CSV table of C-alpha atoms in Angstrom, one decimal:
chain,number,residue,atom,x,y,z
C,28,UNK,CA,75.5,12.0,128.2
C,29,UNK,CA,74.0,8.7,128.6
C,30,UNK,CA,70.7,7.7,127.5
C,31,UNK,CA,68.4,4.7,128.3
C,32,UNK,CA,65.9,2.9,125.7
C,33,UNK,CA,63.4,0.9,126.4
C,34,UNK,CA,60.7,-0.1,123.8
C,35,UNK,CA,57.1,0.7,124.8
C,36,UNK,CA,54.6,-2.1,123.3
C,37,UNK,CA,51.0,-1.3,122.1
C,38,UNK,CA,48.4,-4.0,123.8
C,39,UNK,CA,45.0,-5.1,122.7
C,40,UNK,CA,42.2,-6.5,124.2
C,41,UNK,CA,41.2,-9.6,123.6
C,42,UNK,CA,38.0,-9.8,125.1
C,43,UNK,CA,36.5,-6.3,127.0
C,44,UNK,CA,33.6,-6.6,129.1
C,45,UNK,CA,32.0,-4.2,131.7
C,46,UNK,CA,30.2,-5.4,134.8
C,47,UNK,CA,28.4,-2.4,135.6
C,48,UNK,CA,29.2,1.5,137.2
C,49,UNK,CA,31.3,1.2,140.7
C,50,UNK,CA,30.2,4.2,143.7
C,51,UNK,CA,32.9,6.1,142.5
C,52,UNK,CA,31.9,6.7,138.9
C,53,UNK,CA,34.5,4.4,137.4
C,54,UNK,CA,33.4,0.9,135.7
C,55,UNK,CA,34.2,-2.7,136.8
C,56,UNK,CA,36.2,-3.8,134.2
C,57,UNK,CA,36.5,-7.5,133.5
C,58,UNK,CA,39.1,-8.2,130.3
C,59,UNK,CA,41.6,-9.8,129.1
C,60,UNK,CA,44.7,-8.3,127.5
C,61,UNK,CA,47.6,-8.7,125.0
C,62,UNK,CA,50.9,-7.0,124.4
C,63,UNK,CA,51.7,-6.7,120.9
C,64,UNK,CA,54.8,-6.0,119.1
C,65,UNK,CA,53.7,-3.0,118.1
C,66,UNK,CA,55.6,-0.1,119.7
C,67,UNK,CA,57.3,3.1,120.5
C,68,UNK,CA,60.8,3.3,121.9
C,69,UNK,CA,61.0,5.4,124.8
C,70,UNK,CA,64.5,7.2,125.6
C,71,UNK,CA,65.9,8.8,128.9
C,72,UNK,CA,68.8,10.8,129.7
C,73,UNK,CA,69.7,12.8,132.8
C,74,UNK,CA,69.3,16.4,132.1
C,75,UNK,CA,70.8,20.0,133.6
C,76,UNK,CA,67.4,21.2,135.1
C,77,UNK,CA,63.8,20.2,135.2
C,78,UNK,CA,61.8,17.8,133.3
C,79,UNK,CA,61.3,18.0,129.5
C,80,UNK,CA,59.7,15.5,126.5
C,81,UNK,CA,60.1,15.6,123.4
C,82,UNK,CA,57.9,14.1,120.8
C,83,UNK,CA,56.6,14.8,117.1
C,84,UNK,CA,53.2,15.7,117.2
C,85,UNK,CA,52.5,15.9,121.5
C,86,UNK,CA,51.8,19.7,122.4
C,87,UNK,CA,50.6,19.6,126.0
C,88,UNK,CA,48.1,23.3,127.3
C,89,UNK,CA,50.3,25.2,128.9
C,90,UNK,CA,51.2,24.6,132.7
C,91,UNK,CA,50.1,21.3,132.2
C,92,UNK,CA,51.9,18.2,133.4
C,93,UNK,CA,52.5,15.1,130.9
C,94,UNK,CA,51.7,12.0,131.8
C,95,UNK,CA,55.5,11.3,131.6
C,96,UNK,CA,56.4,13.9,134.1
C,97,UNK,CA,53.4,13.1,136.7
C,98,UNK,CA,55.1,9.3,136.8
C,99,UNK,CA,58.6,10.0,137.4
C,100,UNK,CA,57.1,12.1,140.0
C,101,UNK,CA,55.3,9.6,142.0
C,102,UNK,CA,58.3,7.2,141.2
C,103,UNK,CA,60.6,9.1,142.7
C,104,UNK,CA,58.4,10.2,145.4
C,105,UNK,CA,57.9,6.4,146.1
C,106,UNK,CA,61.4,5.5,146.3
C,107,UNK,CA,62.5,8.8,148.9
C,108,UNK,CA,64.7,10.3,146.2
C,109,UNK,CA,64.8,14.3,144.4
C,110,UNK,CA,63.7,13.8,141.1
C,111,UNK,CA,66.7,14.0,139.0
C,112,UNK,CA,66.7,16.6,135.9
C,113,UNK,CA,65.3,14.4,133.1
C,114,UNK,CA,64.8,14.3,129.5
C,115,UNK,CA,62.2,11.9,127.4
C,116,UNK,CA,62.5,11.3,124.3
C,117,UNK,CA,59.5,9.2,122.6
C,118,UNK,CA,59.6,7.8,119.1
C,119,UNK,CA,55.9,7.5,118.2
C,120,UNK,CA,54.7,4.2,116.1
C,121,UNK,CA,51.9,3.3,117.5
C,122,UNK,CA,49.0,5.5,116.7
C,123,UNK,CA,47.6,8.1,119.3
C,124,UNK,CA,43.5,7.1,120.4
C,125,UNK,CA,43.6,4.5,118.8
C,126,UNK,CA,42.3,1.5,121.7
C,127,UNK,CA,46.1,0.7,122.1
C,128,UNK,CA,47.4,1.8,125.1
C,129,UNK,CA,50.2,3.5,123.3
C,130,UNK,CA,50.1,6.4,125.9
C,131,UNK,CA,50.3,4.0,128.5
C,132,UNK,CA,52.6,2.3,127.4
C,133,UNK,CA,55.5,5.1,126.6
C,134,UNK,CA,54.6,5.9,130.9
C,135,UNK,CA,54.9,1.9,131.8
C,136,UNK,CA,58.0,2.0,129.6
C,137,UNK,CA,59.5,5.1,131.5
C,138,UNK,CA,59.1,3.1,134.5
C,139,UNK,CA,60.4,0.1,133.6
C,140,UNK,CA,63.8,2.9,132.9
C,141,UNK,CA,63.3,4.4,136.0
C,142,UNK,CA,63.0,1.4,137.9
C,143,UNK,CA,66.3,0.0,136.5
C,144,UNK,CA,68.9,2.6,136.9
C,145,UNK,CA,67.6,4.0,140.1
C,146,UNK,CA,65.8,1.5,141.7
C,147,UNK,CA,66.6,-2.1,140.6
C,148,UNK,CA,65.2,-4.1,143.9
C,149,UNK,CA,61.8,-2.3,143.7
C,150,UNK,CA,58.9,-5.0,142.5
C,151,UNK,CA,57.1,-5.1,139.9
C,152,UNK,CA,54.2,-4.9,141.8
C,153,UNK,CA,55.0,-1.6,143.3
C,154,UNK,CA,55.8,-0.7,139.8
C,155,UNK,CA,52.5,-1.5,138.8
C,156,UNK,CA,50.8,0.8,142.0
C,157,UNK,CA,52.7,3.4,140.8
C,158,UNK,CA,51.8,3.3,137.1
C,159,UNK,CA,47.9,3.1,138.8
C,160,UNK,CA,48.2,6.4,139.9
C,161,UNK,CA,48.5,7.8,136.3
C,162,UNK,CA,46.1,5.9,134.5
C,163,UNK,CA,44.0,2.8,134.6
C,164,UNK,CA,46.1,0.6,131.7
C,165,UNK,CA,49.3,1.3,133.2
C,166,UNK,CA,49.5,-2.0,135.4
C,167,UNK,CA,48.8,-4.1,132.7
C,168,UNK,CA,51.5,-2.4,130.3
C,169,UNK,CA,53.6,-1.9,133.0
C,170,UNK,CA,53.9,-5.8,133.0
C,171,UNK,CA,53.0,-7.1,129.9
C,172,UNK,CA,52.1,-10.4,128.2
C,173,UNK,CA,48.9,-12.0,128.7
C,174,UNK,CA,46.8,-11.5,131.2
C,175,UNK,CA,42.7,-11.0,133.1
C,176,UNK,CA,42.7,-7.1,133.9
C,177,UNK,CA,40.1,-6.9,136.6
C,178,UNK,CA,38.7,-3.4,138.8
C,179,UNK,CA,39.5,-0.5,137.0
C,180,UNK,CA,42.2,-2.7,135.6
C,181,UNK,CA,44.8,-2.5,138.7
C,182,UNK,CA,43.8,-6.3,139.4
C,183,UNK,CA,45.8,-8.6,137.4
C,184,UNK,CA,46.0,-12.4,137.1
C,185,UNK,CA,48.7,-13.5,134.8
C,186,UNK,CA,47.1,-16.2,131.9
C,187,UNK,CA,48.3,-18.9,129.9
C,188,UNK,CA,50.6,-17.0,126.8
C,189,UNK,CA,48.0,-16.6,123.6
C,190,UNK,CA,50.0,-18.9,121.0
C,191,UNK,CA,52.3,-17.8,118.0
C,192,UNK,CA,49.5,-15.8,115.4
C,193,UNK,CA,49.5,-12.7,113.2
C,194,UNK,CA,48.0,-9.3,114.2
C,195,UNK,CA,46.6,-7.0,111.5
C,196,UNK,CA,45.7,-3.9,113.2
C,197,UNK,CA,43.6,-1.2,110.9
C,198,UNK,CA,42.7,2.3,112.7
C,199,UNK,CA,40.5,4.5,110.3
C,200,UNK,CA,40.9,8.1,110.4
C,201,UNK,CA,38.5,9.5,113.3
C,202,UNK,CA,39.1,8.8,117.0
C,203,UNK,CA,35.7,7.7,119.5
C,204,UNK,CA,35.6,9.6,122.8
C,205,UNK,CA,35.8,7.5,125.6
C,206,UNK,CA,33.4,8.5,127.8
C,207,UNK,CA,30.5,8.7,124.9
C,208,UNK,CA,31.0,4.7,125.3
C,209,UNK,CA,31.2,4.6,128.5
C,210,UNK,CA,28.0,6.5,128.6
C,211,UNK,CA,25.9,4.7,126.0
C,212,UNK,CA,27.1,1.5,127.5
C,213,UNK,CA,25.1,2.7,131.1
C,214,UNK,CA,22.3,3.9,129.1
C,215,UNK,CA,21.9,0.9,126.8
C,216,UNK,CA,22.7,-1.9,128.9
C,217,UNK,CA,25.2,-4.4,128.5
C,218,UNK,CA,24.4,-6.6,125.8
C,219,UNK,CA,26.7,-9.0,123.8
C,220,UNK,CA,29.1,-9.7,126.3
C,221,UNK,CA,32.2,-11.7,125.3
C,222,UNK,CA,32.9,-15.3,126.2
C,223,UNK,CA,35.7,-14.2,129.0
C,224,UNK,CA,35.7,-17.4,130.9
C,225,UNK,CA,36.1,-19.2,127.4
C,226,UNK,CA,38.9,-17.2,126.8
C,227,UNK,CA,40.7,-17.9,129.6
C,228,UNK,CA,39.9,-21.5,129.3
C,229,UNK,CA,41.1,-21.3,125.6
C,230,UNK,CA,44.2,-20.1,126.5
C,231,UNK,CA,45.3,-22.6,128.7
C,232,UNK,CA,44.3,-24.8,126.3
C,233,UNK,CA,46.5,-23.1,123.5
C,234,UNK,CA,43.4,-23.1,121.3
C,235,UNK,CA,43.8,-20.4,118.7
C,236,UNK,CA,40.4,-21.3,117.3
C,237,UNK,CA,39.0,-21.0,120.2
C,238,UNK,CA,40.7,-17.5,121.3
C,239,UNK,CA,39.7,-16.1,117.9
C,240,UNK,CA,36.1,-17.5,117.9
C,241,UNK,CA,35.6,-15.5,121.2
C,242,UNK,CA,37.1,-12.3,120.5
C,243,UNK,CA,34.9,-9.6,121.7
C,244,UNK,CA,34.1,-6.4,123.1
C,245,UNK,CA,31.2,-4.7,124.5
C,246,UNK,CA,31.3,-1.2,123.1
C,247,UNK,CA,31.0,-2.6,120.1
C,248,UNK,CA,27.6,-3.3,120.6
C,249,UNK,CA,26.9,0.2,121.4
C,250,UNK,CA,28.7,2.3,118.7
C,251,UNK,CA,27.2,5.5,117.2
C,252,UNK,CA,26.1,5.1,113.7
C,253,UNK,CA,28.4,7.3,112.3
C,254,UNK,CA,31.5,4.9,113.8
C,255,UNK,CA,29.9,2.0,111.3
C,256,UNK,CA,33.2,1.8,109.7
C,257,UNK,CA,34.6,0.0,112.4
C,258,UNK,CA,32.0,-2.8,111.8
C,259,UNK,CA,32.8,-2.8,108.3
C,260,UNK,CA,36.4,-2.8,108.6
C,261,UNK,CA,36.0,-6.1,111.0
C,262,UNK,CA,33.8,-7.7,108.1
C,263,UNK,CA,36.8,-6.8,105.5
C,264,UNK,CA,39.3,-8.3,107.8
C,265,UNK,CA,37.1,-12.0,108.2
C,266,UNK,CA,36.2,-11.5,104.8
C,267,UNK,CA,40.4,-11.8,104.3
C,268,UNK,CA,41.0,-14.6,106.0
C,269,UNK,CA,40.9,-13.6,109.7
C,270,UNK,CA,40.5,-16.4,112.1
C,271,UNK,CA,38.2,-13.8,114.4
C,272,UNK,CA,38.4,-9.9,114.3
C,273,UNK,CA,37.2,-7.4,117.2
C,274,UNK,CA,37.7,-3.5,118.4
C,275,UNK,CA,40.4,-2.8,120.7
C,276,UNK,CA,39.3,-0.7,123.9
C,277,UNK,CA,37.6,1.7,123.1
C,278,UNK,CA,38.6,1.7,119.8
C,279,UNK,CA,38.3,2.9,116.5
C,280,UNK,CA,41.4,0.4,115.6
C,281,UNK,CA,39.8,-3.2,114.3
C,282,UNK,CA,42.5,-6.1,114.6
C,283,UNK,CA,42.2,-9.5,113.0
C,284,UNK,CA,43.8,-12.6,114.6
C,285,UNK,CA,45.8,-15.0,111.2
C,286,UNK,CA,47.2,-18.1,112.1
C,287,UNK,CA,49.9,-17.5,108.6
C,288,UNK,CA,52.4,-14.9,108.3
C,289,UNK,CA,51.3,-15.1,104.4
C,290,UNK,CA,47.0,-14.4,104.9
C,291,UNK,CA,48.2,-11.8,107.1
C,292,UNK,CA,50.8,-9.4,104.9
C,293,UNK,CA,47.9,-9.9,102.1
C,294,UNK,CA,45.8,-8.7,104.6
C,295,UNK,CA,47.9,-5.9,105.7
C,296,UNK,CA,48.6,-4.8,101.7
C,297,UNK,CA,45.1,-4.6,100.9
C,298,UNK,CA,43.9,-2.8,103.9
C,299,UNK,CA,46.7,-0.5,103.7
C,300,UNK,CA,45.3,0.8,100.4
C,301,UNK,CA,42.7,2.3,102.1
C,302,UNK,CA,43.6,2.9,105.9
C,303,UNK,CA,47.2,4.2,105.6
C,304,UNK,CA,47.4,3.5,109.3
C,305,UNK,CA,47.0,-0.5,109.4
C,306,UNK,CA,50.3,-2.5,110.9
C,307,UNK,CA,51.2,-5.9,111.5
C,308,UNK,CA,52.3,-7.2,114.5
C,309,UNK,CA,52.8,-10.3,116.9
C,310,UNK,CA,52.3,-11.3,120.7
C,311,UNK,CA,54.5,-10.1,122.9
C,312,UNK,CA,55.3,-11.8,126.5
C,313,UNK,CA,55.9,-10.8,129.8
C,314,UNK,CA,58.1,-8.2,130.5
């Protein structure tokens, strides 16, 4: 039987700001976004009947579609074909709410599958429309690299690649619901915005100061007291050499932005003493 692979990058966000609450309950988003190496590997094979996934630790309620399944749906629905029998296979890395995408990333990498065995013509744009329909990061991880996620994050303007640096990524061991954020964010305002424009303008510049002095993201601002140990892990990663440090999405996962390879495996050691889940990684470009 043959099988496709196709590895399924993580992503950060490099600077995550919200311009207020849109008429249809969703937030204007206005950030910019990294793939990192960091990753799953995502594996399909035609099956004999229906649609099936496996992964370690993924137990969906019963009668409940995956996210997986709902996207081969609407791909297939897009392109005028049956959906084919199908079988997914995903080899989990990155950790699950974590402020990675990793979700959205094993669907964009599913996609990108899809796309090239049945459908090699279709664009990456339409690609991108159809990963929409599942989720609000799928765009962006459907194409990858560097880029301004605008809307709900459907609206994407490709940016200048953020130079070669270190990631050390550190996810303590509690998750942060989403929607408390999003909610404490409308209730408190939206204070300590990040430098986005600067970003941006960093980035063309290839100014790795620059991009780490202007990391940033607004829920930080607005975090529960008992999440405090994602402020202090940002303190212990500066405090180790980090050029800047800041929460991905919605978090709990801190990452810290090192120019050497060296400052950040020392980094990654002593971390990993205490926060068994802490990884290393690098950019990753457009797909």
């Amino acid at each position: 039987m043959k099988e496709w692979t196709r590895p399924a990058p993580a992503k950060v966000n490099l600077a995550l700001d919200i311009l207020g609450r849109r008429p249809d309950g969703y937030h204007d988003m206005y950030m910019v976004m990294q793939t990192i190496s960091l990753c799953d590997t995502v594996a399909v094979a035609e099956a004999t009947e229906g649609f099936t996934l496996a992964a370690e630790g993924i137990v969906l309620p019963e009668g409940k579609k995956s996210l997986e399944q709902r996207a081969a749906e609407v791909f297939f629905a897009e392109i005028g074909r049956p959906m084919p029998p199908l079988r997914v296979e995903l080899q989990k890395v990155t950790p699950a709410y974590a402020g990675l995408g990793g979700g959205s990333a094993d669907v964009a990498a599913l996609l990108r599958i899809l796309r090239d065995v049945y459908a090699p013509d279709l664009p990456g744009e339409t690609l991108e429309r159809i990963g929409f329909q599942v989720g609000s990061d799928m765009p962006f991880c459907v194409r990858g690299g560097t880029a301004l996620a605008q809307g709900r994050g459907e609206v994407l303007t490709d940016l200048a690649p953020l130079p070669d640096c270190w990631f050390v990524l550190c996810k303590p061991a509690f998750g942060i619901p989403t929607p408390q954020l999003f909610a404490r964010v409308s209730a408190c305002g939206f204070g300590n915005r990040p430098d986005v424009l600067g970003m941006m303008a960093a980035l063309e510049r290839g100014d790795l100061v620059g991009i780490a002095e202007r990391l940033g993201n607004v829920f930080e601002a607005v975090l529960p007291v008992e999440y405090g140990e994602v402020l202090r892990i940002k303190e212990e990663l500066m405090a180790l050499g980090a050029m800047g440090a800041a929460m991905s999405g919605s978090g709990p996962t801190v990452f810290g932005i090192f120019r050497e390879d060296s400052a950040a495996r020392n980094a990654l050691r002593i971390l990993g003493q205490t926060y068994p889940q802490t990884y290393l990684a690098q950019p990753v470009r457009r797909f």
